[in-house]
Coordinates of C-alpha atoms in Angstrom, one line a residue:
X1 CA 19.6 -10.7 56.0
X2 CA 22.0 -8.7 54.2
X3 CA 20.9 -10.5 50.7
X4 CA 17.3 -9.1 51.8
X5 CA 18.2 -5.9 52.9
X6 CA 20.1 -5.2 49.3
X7 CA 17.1 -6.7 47.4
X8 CA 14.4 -4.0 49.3
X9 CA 17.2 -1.4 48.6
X10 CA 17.4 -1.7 45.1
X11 CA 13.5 -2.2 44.8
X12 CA 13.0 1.2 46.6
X13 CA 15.9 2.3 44.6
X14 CA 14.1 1.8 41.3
X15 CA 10.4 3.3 42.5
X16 CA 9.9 6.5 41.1
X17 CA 12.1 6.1 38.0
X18 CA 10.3 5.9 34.7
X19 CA 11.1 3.2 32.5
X20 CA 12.8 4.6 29.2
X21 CA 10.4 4.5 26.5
X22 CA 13.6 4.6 23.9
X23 CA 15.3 1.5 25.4
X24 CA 16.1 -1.2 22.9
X25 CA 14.8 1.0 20.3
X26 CA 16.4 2.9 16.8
X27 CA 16.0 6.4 19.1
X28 CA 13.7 8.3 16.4
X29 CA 11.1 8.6 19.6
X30 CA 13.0 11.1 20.4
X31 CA 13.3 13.3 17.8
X32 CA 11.1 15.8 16.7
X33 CA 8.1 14.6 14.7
X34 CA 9.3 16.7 11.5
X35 CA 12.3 14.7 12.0
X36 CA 10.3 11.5 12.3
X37 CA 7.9 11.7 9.4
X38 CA 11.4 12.9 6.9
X39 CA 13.4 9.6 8.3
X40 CA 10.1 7.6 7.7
X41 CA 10.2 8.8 4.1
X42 CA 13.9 8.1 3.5
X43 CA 13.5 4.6 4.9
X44 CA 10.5 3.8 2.3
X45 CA 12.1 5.4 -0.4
X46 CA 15.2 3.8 0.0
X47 CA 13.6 0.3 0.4
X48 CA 13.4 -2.3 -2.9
X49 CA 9.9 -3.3 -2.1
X50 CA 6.4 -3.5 0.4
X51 CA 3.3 -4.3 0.7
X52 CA 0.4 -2.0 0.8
X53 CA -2.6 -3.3 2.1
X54 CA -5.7 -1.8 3.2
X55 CA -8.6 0.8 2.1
X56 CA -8.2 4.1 0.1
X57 CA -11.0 6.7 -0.8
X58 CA -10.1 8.7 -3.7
X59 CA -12.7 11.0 -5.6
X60 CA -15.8 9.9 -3.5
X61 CA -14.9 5.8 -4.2
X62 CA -13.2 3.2 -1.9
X63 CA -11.1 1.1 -3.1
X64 CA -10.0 -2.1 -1.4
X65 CA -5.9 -2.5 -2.2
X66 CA -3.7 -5.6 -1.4
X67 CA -0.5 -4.9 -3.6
X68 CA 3.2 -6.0 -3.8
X69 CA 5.2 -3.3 -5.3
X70 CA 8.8 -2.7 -6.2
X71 CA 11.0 -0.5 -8.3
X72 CA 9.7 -2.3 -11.6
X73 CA 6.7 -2.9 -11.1
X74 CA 4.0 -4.2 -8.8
X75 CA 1.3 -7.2 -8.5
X76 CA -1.5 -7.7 -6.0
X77 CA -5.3 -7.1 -6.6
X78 CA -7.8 -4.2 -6.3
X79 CA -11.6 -4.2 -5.7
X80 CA -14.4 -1.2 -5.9
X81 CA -18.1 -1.1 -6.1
X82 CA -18.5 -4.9 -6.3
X83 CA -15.8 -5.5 -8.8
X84 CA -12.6 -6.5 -8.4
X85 CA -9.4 -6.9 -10.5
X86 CA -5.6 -7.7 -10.7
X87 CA -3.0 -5.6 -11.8
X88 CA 0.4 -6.8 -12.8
X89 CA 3.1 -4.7 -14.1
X90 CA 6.7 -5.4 -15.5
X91 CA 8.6 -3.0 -16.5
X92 CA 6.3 -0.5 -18.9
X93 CA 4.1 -3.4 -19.6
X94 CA 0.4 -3.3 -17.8
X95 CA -1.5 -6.2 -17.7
X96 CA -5.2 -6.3 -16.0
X97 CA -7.4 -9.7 -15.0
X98 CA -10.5 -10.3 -14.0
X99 CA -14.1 -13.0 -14.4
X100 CA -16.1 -13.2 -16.6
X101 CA -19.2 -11.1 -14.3
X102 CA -16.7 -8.1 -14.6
X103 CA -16.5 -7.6 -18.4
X104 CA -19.9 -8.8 -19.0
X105 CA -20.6 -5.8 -16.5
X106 CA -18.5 -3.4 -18.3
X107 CA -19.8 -4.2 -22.0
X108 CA -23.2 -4.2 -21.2
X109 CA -22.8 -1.0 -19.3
X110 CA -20.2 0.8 -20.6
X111 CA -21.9 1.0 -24.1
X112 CA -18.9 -1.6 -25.9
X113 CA -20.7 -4.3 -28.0
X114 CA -19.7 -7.9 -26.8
X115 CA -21.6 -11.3 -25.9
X116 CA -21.2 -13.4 -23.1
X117 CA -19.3 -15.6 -25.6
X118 CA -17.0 -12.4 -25.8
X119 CA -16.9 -12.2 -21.5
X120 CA -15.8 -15.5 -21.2
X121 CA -13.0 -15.3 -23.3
X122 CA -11.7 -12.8 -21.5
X123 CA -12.2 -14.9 -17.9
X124 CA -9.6 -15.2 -16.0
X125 CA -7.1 -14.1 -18.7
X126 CA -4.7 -11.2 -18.7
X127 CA -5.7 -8.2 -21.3
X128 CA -2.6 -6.3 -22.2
X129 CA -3.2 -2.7 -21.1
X130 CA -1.9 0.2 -23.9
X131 CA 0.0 2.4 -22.4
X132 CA -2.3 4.7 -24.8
X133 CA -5.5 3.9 -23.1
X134 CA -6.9 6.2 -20.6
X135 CA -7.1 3.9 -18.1
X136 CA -3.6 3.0 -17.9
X137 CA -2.1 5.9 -15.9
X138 CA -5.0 5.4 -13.5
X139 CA -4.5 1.6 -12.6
X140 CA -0.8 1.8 -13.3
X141 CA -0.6 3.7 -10.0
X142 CA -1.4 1.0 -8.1
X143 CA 1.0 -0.9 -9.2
X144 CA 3.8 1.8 -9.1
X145 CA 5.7 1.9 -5.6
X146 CA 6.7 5.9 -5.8
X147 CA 3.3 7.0 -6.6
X148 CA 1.9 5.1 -4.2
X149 CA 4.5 6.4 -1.1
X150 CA 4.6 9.4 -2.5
X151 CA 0.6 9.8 -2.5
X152 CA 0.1 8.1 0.8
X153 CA 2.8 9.5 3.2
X154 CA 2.1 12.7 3.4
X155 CA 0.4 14.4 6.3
X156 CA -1.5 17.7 6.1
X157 CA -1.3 20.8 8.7
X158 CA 1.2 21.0 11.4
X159 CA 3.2 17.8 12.7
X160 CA 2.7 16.7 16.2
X161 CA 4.0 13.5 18.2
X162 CA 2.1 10.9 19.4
X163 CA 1.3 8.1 21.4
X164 CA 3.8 4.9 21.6
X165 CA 2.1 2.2 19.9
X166 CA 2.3 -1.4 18.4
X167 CA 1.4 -2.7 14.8
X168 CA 1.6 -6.0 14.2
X169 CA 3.9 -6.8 17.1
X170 CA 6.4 -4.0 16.5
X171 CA 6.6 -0.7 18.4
X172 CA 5.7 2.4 16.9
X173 CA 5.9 6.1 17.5
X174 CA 2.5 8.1 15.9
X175 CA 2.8 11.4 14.2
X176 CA -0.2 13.1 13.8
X177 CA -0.9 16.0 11.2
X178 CA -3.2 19.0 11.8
X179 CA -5.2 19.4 15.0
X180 CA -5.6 16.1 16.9
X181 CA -4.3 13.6 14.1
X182 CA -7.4 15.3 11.8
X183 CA -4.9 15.7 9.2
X184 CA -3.7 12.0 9.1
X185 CA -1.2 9.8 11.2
X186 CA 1.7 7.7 10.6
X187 CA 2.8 4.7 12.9
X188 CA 6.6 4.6 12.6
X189 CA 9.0 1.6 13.2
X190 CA 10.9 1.8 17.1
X191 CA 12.7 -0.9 15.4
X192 CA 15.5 -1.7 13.0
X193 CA 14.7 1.2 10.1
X194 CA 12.1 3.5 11.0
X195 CA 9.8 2.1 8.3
X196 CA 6.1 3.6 8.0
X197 CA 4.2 0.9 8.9
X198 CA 0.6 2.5 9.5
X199 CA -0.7 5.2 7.9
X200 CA -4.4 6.5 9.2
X201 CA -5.4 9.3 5.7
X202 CA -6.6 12.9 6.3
X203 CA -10.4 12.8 6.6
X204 CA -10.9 9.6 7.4
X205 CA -9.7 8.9 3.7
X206 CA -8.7 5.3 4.6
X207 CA -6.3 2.8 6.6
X208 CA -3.3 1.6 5.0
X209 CA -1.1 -1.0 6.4
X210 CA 2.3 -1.2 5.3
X211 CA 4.9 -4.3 5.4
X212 CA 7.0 -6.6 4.0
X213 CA 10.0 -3.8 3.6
X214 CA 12.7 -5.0 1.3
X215 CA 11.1 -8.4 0.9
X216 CA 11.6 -9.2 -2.5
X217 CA 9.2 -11.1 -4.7
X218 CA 8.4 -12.5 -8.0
X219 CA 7.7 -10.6 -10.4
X220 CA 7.5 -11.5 -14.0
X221 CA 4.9 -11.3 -17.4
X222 CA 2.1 -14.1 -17.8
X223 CA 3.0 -16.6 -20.1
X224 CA 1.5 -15.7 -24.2
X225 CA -1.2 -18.3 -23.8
X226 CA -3.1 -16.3 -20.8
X227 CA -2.9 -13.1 -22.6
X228 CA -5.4 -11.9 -24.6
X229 CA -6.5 -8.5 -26.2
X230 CA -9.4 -6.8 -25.6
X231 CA -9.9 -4.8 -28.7
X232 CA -11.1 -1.9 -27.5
X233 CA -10.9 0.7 -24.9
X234 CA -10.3 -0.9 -21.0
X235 CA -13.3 0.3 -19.1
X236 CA -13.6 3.4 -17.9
X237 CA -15.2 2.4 -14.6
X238 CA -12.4 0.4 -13.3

């Protein structure tokens, strides 16, 4: 009886108390959401590598990313308007792959002189980008991890806390920018580091999922025999 009575004490004890949303977690739900989105930053910043995954609308065109990226360099593939690419960079050097159906595209289009003879050399071989080329600052930034954070973590108006959440298994705490979350959100790690682990852009600009934090990865130059150079100016239209 007394084993009974202490069990409906301690139930009736416990009604009316509110589970702590902070228990077993690193504690930044509590802080203000300024506080949040500056630890989120420090813990990307600080980490050796990630992976970006996800969609992206920049200048009126979407673009489809799936990139590994880390202090030197980055590898993964992007795709827009039908076409789609790798990027692989080492150090300073930028290589670019793609089929056959891509440059064929881009020569026939693009006004550069070329066969399909000329295509299909290129297929499924690396071109060496020059870091002269006016494409190489734009598809190096995909491959480059402090443009990418830096471009991607920033939310516009004033910061707000959110709802508790869960990406991929992990809880989160959402900060929202602007009015509502109109000016982007940011799902940040309740666990370990408080890594950024889902970022929602301004304007419905795109979803990007972030992972992999500090999880290091190959990274080194294709071998001579899959290289081959272009001759001429990288498309403008990737």
């Amino acid at each position: 009886m007394c084993a009974g009575l202490a069990a409906t004490l301690t139930a009736c004890g416990g009604e009316g108390e509110k589970a702590d949303p902070d228990a077993g977690t690193n504690g930044v739900g509590k802080l203000p959401a300024t506080k949040i989105q500056s630890k989120a930053r420090t813990a990307a910043g600080s980490a050796d590598a990630v992976h970006l995954s996800g969609s992206l609308v920049s200048k009126g065109r979407t673009y489809k990313v799936d990139m590994k990226l880390k202090g030197d360099g980055g590898t993964g593939v992007v795709s827009t308007k039908g076409t789609r690419y790798e990027l692989l960079r080492v150090g300073e050097e930028l290589y670019l792959k793609a089929d056959a159906g891509f440059w064929g595209h881009h020569q026939g289009s693009g006004g550069h002189k070329g066969d399909a003879a000329a295509a299909n050399k290129l297929d499924d071989k690396y071109v060496k980008v020059p870091s002269g080329d006016p494409a190489y600052k734009r598809l190096s930034g995909f491959t480059d991890k402090s443009v990418m954070l830096d471009g991607l973590l920033g939310l516009h108006g004033t910061i707000s806390a959110g709802d508790r959440g869960d990406v991929g298994g992990v809880r989160t705490i959402r900060i929202l920018g602007g009015k509502g979350g109109d000016g982007g959100s940011l799902d940040v790690s309740l666990k370990g580091r408080p890594y950024p682990l889902r970022l929602q852009r301004a304007g419905g600009a795109g979803v990007i999922r972030l992972e992999d934090w500090n999880k290091d990865f190959k990274l080194a130059a294709p071998d001579k025999d899959h290289v081959v150079d272009y001759g001429q100016q990288i498309p403008t239209g990737t």
